[in-house]
mmCIF file of C-alpha atoms in Angstrom:
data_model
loop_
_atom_site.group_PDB
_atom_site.id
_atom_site.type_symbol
_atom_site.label_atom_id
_atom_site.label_comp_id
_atom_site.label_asym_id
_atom_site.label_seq_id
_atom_site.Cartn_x
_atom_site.Cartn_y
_atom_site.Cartn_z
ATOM 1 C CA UNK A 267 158.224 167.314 154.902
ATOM 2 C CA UNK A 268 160.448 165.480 152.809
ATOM 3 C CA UNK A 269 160.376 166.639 148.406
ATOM 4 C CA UNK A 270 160.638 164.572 145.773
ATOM 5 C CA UNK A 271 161.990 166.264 142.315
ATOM 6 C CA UNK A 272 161.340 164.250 139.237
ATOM 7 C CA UNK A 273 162.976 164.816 135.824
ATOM 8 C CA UNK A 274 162.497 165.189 133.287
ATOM 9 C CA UNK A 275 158.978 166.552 133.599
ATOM 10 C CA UNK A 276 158.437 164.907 129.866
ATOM 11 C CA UNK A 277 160.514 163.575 127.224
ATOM 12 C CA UNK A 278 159.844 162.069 123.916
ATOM 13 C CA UNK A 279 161.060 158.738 122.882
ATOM 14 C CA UNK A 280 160.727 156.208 120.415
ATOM 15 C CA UNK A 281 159.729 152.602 120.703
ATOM 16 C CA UNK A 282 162.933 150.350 121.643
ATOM 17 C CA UNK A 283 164.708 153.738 123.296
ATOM 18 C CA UNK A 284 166.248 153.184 126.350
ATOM 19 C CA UNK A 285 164.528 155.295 128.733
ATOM 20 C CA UNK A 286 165.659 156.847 132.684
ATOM 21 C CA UNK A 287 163.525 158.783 134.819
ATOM 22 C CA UNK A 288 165.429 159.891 138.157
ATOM 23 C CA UNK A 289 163.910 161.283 141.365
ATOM 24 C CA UNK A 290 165.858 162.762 144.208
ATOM 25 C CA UNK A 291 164.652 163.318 147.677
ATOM 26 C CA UNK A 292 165.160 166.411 149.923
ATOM 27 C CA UNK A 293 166.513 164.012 152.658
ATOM 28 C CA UNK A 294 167.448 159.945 152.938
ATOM 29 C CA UNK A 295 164.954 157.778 152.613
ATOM 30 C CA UNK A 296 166.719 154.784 152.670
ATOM 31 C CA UNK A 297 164.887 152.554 150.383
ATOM 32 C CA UNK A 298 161.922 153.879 150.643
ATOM 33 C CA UNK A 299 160.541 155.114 147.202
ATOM 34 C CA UNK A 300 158.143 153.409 144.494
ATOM 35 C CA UNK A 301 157.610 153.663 141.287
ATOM 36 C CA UNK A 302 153.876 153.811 139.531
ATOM 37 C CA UNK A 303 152.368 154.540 135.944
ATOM 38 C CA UNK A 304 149.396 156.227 134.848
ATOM 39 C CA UNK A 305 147.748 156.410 131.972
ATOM 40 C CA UNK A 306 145.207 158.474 131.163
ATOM 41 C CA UNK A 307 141.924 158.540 133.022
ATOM 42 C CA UNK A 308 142.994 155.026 134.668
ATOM 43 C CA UNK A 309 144.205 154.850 138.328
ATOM 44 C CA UNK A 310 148.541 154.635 139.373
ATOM 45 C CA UNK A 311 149.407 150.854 138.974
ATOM 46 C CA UNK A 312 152.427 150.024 141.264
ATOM 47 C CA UNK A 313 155.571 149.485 138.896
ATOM 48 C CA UNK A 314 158.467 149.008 141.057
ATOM 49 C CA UNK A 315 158.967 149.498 145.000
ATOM 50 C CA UNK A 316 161.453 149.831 147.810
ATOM 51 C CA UNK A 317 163.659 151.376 145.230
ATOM 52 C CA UNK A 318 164.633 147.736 143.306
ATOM 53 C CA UNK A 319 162.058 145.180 143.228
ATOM 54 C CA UNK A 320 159.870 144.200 140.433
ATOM 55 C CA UNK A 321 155.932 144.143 141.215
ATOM 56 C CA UNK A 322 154.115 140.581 140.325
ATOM 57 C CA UNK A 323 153.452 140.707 136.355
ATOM 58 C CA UNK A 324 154.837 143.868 135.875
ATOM 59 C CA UNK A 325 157.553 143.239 132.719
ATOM 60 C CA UNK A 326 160.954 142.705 133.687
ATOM 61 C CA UNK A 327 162.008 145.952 131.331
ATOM 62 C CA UNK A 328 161.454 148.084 134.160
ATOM 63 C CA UNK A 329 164.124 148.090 136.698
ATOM 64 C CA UNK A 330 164.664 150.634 139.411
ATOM 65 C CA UNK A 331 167.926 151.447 141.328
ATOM 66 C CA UNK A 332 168.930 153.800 143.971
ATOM 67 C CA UNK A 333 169.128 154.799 147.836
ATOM 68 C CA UNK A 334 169.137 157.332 149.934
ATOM 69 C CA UNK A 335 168.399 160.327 148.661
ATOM 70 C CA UNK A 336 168.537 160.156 144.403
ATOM 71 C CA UNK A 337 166.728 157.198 142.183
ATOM 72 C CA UNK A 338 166.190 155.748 138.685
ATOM 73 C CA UNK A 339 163.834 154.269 137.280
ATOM 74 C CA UNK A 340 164.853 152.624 133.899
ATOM 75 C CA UNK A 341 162.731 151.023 130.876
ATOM 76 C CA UNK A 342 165.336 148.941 128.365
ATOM 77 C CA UNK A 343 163.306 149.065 125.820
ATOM 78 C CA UNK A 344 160.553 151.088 124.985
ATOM 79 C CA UNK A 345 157.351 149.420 124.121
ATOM 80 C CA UNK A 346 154.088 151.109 122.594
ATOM 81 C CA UNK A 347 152.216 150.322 126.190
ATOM 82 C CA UNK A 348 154.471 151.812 127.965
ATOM 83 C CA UNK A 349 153.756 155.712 126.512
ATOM 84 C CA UNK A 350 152.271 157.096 129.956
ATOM 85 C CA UNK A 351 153.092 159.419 133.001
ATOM 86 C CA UNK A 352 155.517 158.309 135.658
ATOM 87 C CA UNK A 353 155.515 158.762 139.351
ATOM 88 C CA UNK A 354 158.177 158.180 141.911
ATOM 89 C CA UNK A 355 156.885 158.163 145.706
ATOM 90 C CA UNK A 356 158.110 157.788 148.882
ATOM 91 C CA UNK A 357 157.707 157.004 152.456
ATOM 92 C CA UNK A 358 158.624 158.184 155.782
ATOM 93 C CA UNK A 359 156.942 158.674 159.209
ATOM 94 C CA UNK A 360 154.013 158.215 158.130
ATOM 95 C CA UNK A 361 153.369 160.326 155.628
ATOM 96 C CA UNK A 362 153.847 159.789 151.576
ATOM 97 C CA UNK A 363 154.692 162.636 149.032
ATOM 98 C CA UNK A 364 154.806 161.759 145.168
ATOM 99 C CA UNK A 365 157.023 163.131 142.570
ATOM 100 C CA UNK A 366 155.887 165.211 139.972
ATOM 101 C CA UNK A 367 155.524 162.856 137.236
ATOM 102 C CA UNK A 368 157.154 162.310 133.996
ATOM 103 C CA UNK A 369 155.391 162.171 130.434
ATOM 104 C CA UNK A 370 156.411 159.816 128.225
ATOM 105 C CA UNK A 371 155.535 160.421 125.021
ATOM 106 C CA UNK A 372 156.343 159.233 121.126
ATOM 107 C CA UNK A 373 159.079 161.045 119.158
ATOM 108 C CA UNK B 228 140.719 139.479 142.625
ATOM 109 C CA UNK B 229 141.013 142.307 144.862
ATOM 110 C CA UNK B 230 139.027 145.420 143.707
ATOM 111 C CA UNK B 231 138.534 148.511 145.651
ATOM 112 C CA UNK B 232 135.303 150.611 143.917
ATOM 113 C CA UNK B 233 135.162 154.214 145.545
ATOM 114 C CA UNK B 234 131.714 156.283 145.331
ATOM 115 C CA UNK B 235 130.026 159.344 146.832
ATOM 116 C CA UNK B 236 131.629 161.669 144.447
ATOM 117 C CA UNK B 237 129.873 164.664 143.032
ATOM 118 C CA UNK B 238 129.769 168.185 142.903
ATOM 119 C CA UNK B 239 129.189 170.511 145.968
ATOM 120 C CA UNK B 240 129.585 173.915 147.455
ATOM 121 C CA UNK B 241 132.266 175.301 148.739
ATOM 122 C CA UNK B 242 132.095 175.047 152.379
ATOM 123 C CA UNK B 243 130.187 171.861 151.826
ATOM 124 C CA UNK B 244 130.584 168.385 153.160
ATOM 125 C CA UNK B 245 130.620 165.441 151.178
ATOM 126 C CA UNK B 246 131.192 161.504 151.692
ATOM 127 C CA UNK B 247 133.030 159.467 149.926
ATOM 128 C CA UNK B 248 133.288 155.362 150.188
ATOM 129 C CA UNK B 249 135.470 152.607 149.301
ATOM 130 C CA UNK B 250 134.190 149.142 149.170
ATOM 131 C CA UNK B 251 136.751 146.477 149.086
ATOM 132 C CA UNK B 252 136.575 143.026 148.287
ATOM 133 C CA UNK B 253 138.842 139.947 146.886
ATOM 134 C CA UNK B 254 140.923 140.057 150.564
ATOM 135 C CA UNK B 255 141.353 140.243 153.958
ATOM 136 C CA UNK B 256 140.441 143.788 154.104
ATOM 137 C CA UNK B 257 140.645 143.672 158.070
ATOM 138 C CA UNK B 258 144.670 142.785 157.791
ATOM 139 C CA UNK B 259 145.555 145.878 155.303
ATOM 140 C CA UNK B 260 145.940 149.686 156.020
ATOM 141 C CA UNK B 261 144.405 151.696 153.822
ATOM 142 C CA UNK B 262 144.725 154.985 151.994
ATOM 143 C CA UNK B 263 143.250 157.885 150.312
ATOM 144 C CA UNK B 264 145.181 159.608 147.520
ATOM 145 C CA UNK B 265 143.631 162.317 145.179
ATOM 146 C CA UNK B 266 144.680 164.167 141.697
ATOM 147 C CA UNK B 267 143.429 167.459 140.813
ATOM 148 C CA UNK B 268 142.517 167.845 137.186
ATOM 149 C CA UNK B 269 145.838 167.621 135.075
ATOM 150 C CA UNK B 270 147.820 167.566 138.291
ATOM 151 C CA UNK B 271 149.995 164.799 139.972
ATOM 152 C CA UNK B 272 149.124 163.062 143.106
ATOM 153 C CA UNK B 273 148.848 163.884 146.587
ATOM 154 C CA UNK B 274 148.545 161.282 149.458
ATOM 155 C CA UNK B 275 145.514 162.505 151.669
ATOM 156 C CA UNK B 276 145.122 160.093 154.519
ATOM 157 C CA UNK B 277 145.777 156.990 156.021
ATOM 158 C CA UNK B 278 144.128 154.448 158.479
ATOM 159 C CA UNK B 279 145.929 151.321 159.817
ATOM 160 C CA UNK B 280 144.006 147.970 160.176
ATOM 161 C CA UNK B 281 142.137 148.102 163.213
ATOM 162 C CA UNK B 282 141.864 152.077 163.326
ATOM 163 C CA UNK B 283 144.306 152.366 166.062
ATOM 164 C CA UNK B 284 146.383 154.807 163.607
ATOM 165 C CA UNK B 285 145.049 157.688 161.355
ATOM 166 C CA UNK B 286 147.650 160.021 159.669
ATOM 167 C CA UNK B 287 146.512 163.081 157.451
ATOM 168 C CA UNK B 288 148.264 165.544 154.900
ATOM 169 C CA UNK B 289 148.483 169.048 156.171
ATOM 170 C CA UNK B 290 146.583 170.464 153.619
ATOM 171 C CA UNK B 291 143.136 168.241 154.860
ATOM 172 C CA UNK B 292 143.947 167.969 158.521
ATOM 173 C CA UNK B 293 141.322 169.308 160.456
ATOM 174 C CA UNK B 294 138.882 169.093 157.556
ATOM 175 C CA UNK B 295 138.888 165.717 156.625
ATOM 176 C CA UNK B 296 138.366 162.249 159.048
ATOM 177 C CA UNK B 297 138.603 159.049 157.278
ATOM 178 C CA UNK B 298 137.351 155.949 158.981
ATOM 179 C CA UNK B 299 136.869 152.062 157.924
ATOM 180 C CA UNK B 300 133.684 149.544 159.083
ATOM 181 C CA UNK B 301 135.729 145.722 158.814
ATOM 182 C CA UNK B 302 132.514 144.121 158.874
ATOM 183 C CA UNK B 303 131.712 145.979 156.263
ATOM 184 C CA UNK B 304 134.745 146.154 154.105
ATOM 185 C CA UNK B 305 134.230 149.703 153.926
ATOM 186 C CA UNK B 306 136.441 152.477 154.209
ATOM 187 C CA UNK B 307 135.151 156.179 154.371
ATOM 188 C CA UNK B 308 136.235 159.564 153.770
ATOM 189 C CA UNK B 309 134.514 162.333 155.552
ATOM 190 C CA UNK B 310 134.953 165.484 153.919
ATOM 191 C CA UNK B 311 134.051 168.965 155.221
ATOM 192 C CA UNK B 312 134.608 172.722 154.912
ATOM 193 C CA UNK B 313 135.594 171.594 151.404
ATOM 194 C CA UNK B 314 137.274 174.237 149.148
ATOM 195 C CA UNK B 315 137.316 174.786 145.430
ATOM 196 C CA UNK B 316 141.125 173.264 145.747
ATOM 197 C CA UNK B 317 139.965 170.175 146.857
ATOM 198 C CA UNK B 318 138.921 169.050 143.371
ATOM 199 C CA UNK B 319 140.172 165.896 142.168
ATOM 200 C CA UNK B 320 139.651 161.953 141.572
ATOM 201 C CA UNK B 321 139.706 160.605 144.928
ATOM 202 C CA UNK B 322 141.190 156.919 144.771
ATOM 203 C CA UNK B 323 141.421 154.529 147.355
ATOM 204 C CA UNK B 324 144.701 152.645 147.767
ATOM 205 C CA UNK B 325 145.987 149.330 149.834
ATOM 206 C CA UNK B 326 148.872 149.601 151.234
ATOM 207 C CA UNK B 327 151.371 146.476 151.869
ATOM 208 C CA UNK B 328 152.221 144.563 154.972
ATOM 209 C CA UNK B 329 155.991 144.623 154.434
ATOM 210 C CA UNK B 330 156.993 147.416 155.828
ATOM 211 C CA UNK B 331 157.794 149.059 152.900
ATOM 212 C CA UNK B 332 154.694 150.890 152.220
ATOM 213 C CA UNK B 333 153.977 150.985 148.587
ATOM 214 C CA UNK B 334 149.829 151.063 147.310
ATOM 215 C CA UNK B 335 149.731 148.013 145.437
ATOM 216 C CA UNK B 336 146.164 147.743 145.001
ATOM 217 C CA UNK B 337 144.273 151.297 143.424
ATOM 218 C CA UNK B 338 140.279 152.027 142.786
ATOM 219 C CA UNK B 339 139.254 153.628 139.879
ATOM 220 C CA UNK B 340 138.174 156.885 141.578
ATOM 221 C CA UNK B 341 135.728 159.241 142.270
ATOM 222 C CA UNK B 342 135.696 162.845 140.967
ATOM 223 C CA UNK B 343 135.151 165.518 143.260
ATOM 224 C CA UNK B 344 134.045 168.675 142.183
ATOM 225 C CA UNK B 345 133.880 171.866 144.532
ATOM 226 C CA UNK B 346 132.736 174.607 142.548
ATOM 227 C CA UNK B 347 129.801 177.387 143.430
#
Protein backbone atom coordinates (compact mmCIF):
# COMPACT_ATOMS: atom_id res chain seq x y z
CA UNK A 1 0.00 0.00 0.00
CA UNK A 2 1.24 3.19 -1.00
CA UNK A 3 1.95 6.15 2.39
CA UNK A 4 1.37 9.45 2.33
CA UNK A 5 3.54 11.68 4.97
CA UNK A 6 2.20 15.12 5.58
CA UNK A 7 4.10 17.97 7.28
CA UNK A 8 3.99 19.74 9.20
CA UNK A 9 1.48 17.96 11.41
CA UNK A 10 0.45 21.76 12.61
CA UNK A 11 1.82 25.09 12.34
CA UNK A 12 0.71 28.44 13.45
CA UNK A 13 0.31 31.33 11.19
CA UNK A 14 -1.02 34.61 10.94
CA UNK A 15 -3.58 36.07 8.62
CA UNK A 16 -1.83 37.23 5.18
CA UNK A 17 1.21 34.48 5.92
CA UNK A 18 2.16 32.63 3.14
CA UNK A 19 1.47 29.17 3.97
CA UNK A 20 2.98 25.38 2.34
CA UNK A 21 1.86 22.12 3.35
CA UNK A 22 3.88 19.24 1.44
CA UNK A 23 3.00 15.54 1.20
CA UNK A 24 5.25 12.88 -0.17
CA UNK A 25 4.25 9.48 -1.29
CA UNK A 26 6.00 6.11 -0.59
CA UNK A 27 5.94 5.46 -4.41
CA UNK A 28 4.88 7.61 -7.84
CA UNK A 29 1.69 8.46 -8.18
CA UNK A 30 1.87 10.41 -11.06
CA UNK A 31 -0.66 13.05 -10.58
CA UNK A 32 -2.69 11.46 -8.59
CA UNK A 33 -3.15 13.30 -5.17
CA UNK A 34 -5.91 15.87 -3.85
CA UNK A 35 -6.09 18.23 -1.61
CA UNK A 36 -9.24 18.74 1.02
CA UNK A 37 -10.04 20.94 4.21
CA UNK A 38 -11.83 20.26 7.24
CA UNK A 39 -13.05 22.14 9.70
CA UNK A 40 -14.30 21.13 12.66
CA UNK A 41 -17.28 18.83 12.97
CA UNK A 42 -18.05 19.60 9.09
CA UNK A 43 -17.26 16.98 6.37
CA UNK A 44 -13.57 17.22 3.86
CA UNK A 45 -14.53 19.76 1.05
CA UNK A 46 -12.36 19.01 -2.08
CA UNK A 47 -9.69 21.94 -2.38
CA UNK A 48 -7.47 21.09 -5.13
CA UNK A 49 -7.01 17.72 -7.26
CA UNK A 50 -4.81 15.82 -9.64
CA UNK A 51 -2.00 17.60 -7.96
CA UNK A 52 -2.72 21.33 -9.83
CA UNK A 53 -6.17 22.17 -10.56
CA UNK A 54 -8.41 24.47 -8.76
CA UNK A 55 -11.96 22.97 -7.65
CA UNK A 56 -15.17 25.18 -8.93
CA UNK A 57 -15.48 28.21 -6.29
CA UNK A 58 -12.77 27.23 -4.33
CA UNK A 59 -10.48 30.75 -4.06
CA UNK A 60 -7.77 31.02 -6.38
CA UNK A 61 -5.21 31.45 -3.14
CA UNK A 62 -4.87 27.88 -3.03
CA UNK A 63 -2.64 26.42 -5.57
CA UNK A 64 -1.14 22.97 -5.54
CA UNK A 65 2.02 21.71 -7.39
CA UNK A 66 3.85 18.53 -7.65
CA UNK A 67 4.27 14.89 -9.24
CA UNK A 68 5.33 11.83 -8.65
CA UNK A 69 6.13 11.11 -5.50
CA UNK A 70 6.41 14.71 -3.22
CA UNK A 71 3.56 17.68 -3.31
CA UNK A 72 2.61 21.19 -2.11
CA UNK A 73 -0.08 22.59 -1.40
CA UNK A 74 0.25 26.45 -1.03
CA UNK A 75 -2.20 29.29 0.43
CA UNK A 76 -0.72 33.04 -0.66
CA UNK A 77 -2.32 34.59 1.72
CA UNK A 78 -3.78 33.57 4.75
CA UNK A 79 -7.34 34.44 5.36
CA UNK A 80 -9.37 34.04 8.76
CA UNK A 81 -11.58 31.11 6.89
CA UNK A 82 -9.00 29.38 6.01
CA UNK A 83 -7.75 28.32 9.91
CA UNK A 84 -8.62 24.44 9.51
CA UNK A 85 -6.99 20.91 9.08
CA UNK A 86 -5.50 19.88 5.78
CA UNK A 87 -5.49 16.62 3.97
CA UNK A 88 -3.54 15.45 1.01
CA UNK A 89 -4.90 12.07 -0.67
CA UNK A 90 -4.16 9.95 -3.26
CA UNK A 91 -5.08 7.36 -5.71
CA UNK A 92 -3.90 4.23 -7.15
CA UNK A 93 -5.35 0.79 -8.10
CA UNK A 94 -8.10 1.25 -6.61
CA UNK A 95 -7.56 2.03 -3.41
CA UNK A 96 -7.16 5.73 -1.66
CA UNK A 97 -4.96 6.48 1.49
CA UNK A 98 -5.06 10.12 3.04
CA UNK A 99 -2.32 12.02 4.61
CA UNK A 100 -2.22 12.77 8.05
CA UNK A 101 -3.48 16.17 8.09
CA UNK A 102 -2.11 19.48 8.91
CA UNK A 103 -3.54 22.06 11.58
CA UNK A 104 -3.60 25.34 10.76
CA UNK A 105 -3.92 27.44 13.39
CA UNK A 106 -3.54 31.43 14.46
CA UNK A 107 -0.18 32.69 15.77
CA UNK B 1 -27.66 20.86 -5.61
CA UNK B 2 -26.22 17.60 -5.01
CA UNK B 3 -26.48 16.43 -1.33
CA UNK B 4 -25.60 13.09 -0.05
CA UNK B 5 -27.40 12.66 3.75
CA UNK B 6 -25.95 9.38 5.43
CA UNK B 7 -28.04 7.67 8.42
CA UNK B 8 -28.21 4.44 10.41
CA UNK B 9 -25.59 5.51 12.79
CA UNK B 10 -25.68 4.68 16.44
CA UNK B 11 -24.14 2.88 19.06
CA UNK B 12 -23.75 -0.99 19.18
CA UNK B 13 -21.91 -3.92 20.58
CA UNK B 14 -18.97 -5.10 19.74
CA UNK B 15 -19.44 -7.97 17.54
CA UNK B 16 -22.57 -6.26 16.36
CA UNK B 17 -23.89 -5.41 12.97
CA UNK B 18 -25.11 -2.22 12.00
CA UNK B 19 -26.44 -0.41 8.68
CA UNK B 20 -25.66 2.53 7.50
CA UNK B 21 -27.34 4.56 4.33
CA UNK B 22 -26.63 7.24 2.00
CA UNK B 23 -29.35 8.90 0.13
CA UNK B 24 -28.31 10.97 -2.75
CA UNK B 25 -30.01 13.41 -4.67
CA UNK B 26 -29.34 16.71 -6.97
CA UNK B 27 -27.65 14.12 -9.85
CA UNK B 28 -27.37 11.35 -11.85
CA UNK B 29 -26.55 9.14 -9.04
CA UNK B 30 -26.64 6.01 -11.49
CA UNK B 31 -23.47 7.62 -13.59
CA UNK B 32 -21.13 8.21 -10.32
CA UNK B 33 -19.07 5.68 -8.19
CA UNK B 34 -19.38 6.06 -4.87
CA UNK B 35 -17.48 5.87 -1.61
CA UNK B 36 -17.36 5.37 2.01
CA UNK B 37 -14.70 7.17 4.06
CA UNK B 38 -14.70 7.29 7.96
CA UNK B 39 -12.72 9.38 10.85
CA UNK B 40 -12.27 8.07 14.21
CA UNK B 41 -12.70 10.62 16.94
CA UNK B 42 -9.74 13.21 16.65
CA UNK B 43 -8.19 11.06 13.96
CA UNK B 44 -7.63 11.66 10.14
CA UNK B 45 -9.37 9.83 7.46
CA UNK B 46 -9.43 6.49 6.15
CA UNK B 47 -11.06 5.46 2.77
CA UNK B 48 -13.30 2.32 3.60
CA UNK B 49 -14.91 1.19 0.40
CA UNK B 50 -15.85 1.76 -2.93
CA UNK B 51 -18.61 0.73 -5.48
CA UNK B 52 -18.53 1.71 -9.21
CA UNK B 53 -21.80 2.77 -11.01
CA UNK B 54 -23.56 -0.20 -11.91
CA UNK B 55 -21.98 -2.47 -9.04
CA UNK B 56 -19.83 -4.31 -11.40
CA UNK B 57 -16.73 -3.13 -9.09
CA UNK B 58 -16.46 -3.13 -5.21
CA UNK B 59 -12.99 -2.40 -3.64
CA UNK B 60 -12.47 -2.48 0.27
CA UNK B 61 -9.64 -1.31 2.78
CA UNK B 62 -7.90 -4.16 4.45
CA UNK B 63 -8.79 -3.26 7.69
CA UNK B 64 -12.93 -3.88 6.80
CA UNK B 65 -12.54 -6.53 4.17
CA UNK B 66 -14.35 -9.42 5.07
CA UNK B 67 -16.46 -7.49 7.58
CA UNK B 68 -17.96 -4.93 5.71
CA UNK B 69 -20.15 -5.19 2.06
CA UNK B 70 -21.32 -1.99 0.71
CA UNK B 71 -23.95 -2.01 -1.96
CA UNK B 72 -26.11 0.81 -3.92
CA UNK B 73 -30.16 0.48 -5.08
CA UNK B 74 -30.09 3.20 -8.47
CA UNK B 75 -33.68 3.27 -8.34
CA UNK B 76 -33.39 4.24 -5.19
CA UNK B 77 -30.51 6.59 -5.05
CA UNK B 78 -29.32 4.73 -2.22
CA UNK B 79 -26.10 3.53 -1.31
CA UNK B 80 -25.54 1.13 1.75
CA UNK B 81 -22.99 0.07 4.06
CA UNK B 82 -23.33 -3.25 5.70
CA UNK B 83 -21.40 -3.49 8.70
CA UNK B 84 -20.67 -6.61 10.79
CA UNK B 85 -18.42 -8.23 13.41
CA UNK B 86 -17.88 -4.55 14.23
CA UNK B 87 -15.05 -3.73 16.72
CA UNK B 88 -14.55 -0.98 19.23
CA UNK B 89 -11.90 0.43 16.43
CA UNK B 90 -14.41 0.91 14.06
CA UNK B 91 -15.66 4.11 15.69
CA UNK B 92 -15.94 7.06 13.64
CA UNK B 93 -18.19 9.52 11.39
CA UNK B 94 -18.95 7.51 8.48
CA UNK B 95 -19.32 9.94 5.35
CA UNK B 96 -20.36 9.15 2.07
CA UNK B 97 -18.35 10.56 -0.83
CA UNK B 98 -18.85 10.93 -4.90
CA UNK B 99 -16.25 10.30 -6.68
CA UNK B 100 -15.51 12.01 -10.28
CA UNK B 101 -15.81 10.69 -13.77
CA UNK B 102 -12.41 11.95 -14.94
CA UNK B 103 -10.31 9.55 -14.17
CA UNK B 104 -8.69 11.25 -11.64
CA UNK B 105 -10.55 10.13 -8.69
CA UNK B 106 -10.94 12.88 -6.24
CA UNK B 107 -14.51 12.94 -3.77
CA UNK B 108 -15.90 16.07 -4.82
CA UNK B 109 -19.16 15.76 -3.31
CA UNK B 110 -19.11 14.73 0.88
CA UNK B 111 -22.28 13.95 3.39
CA UNK B 112 -22.29 15.24 6.61
CA UNK B 113 -21.84 11.88 8.39
CA UNK B 114 -22.95 9.51 10.65
CA UNK B 115 -21.25 8.65 13.98
CA UNK B 116 -20.63 5.23 14.78
CA UNK B 117 -20.09 4.18 18.09
CA UNK B 118 -18.90 0.53 19.07
CA UNK B 119 -18.54 0.43 22.62
CA UNK B 120 -19.90 -2.43 25.28
Amino acid sequence: DIQMTQSPSSLSASVGDRVTITCRASQSISIYLNWYQQKPGKAPKLLIYAASSLQSGVPSRFSGSGSGTDFTLTISSLQPDDFATYYCQQYNSYSWTFGQGTKVEIK
Amino acid sequence: EVQLVESGGGLVKPGGSLRLSCAASGFTFSSYSMNWVRQAPGKGLEWVSSISSSSSYIYYADSVKGRFTISRDNAKNSLYLQMNSLRAEDTAVYYCARASRDGYSYFDYWGQGTLVTVSS
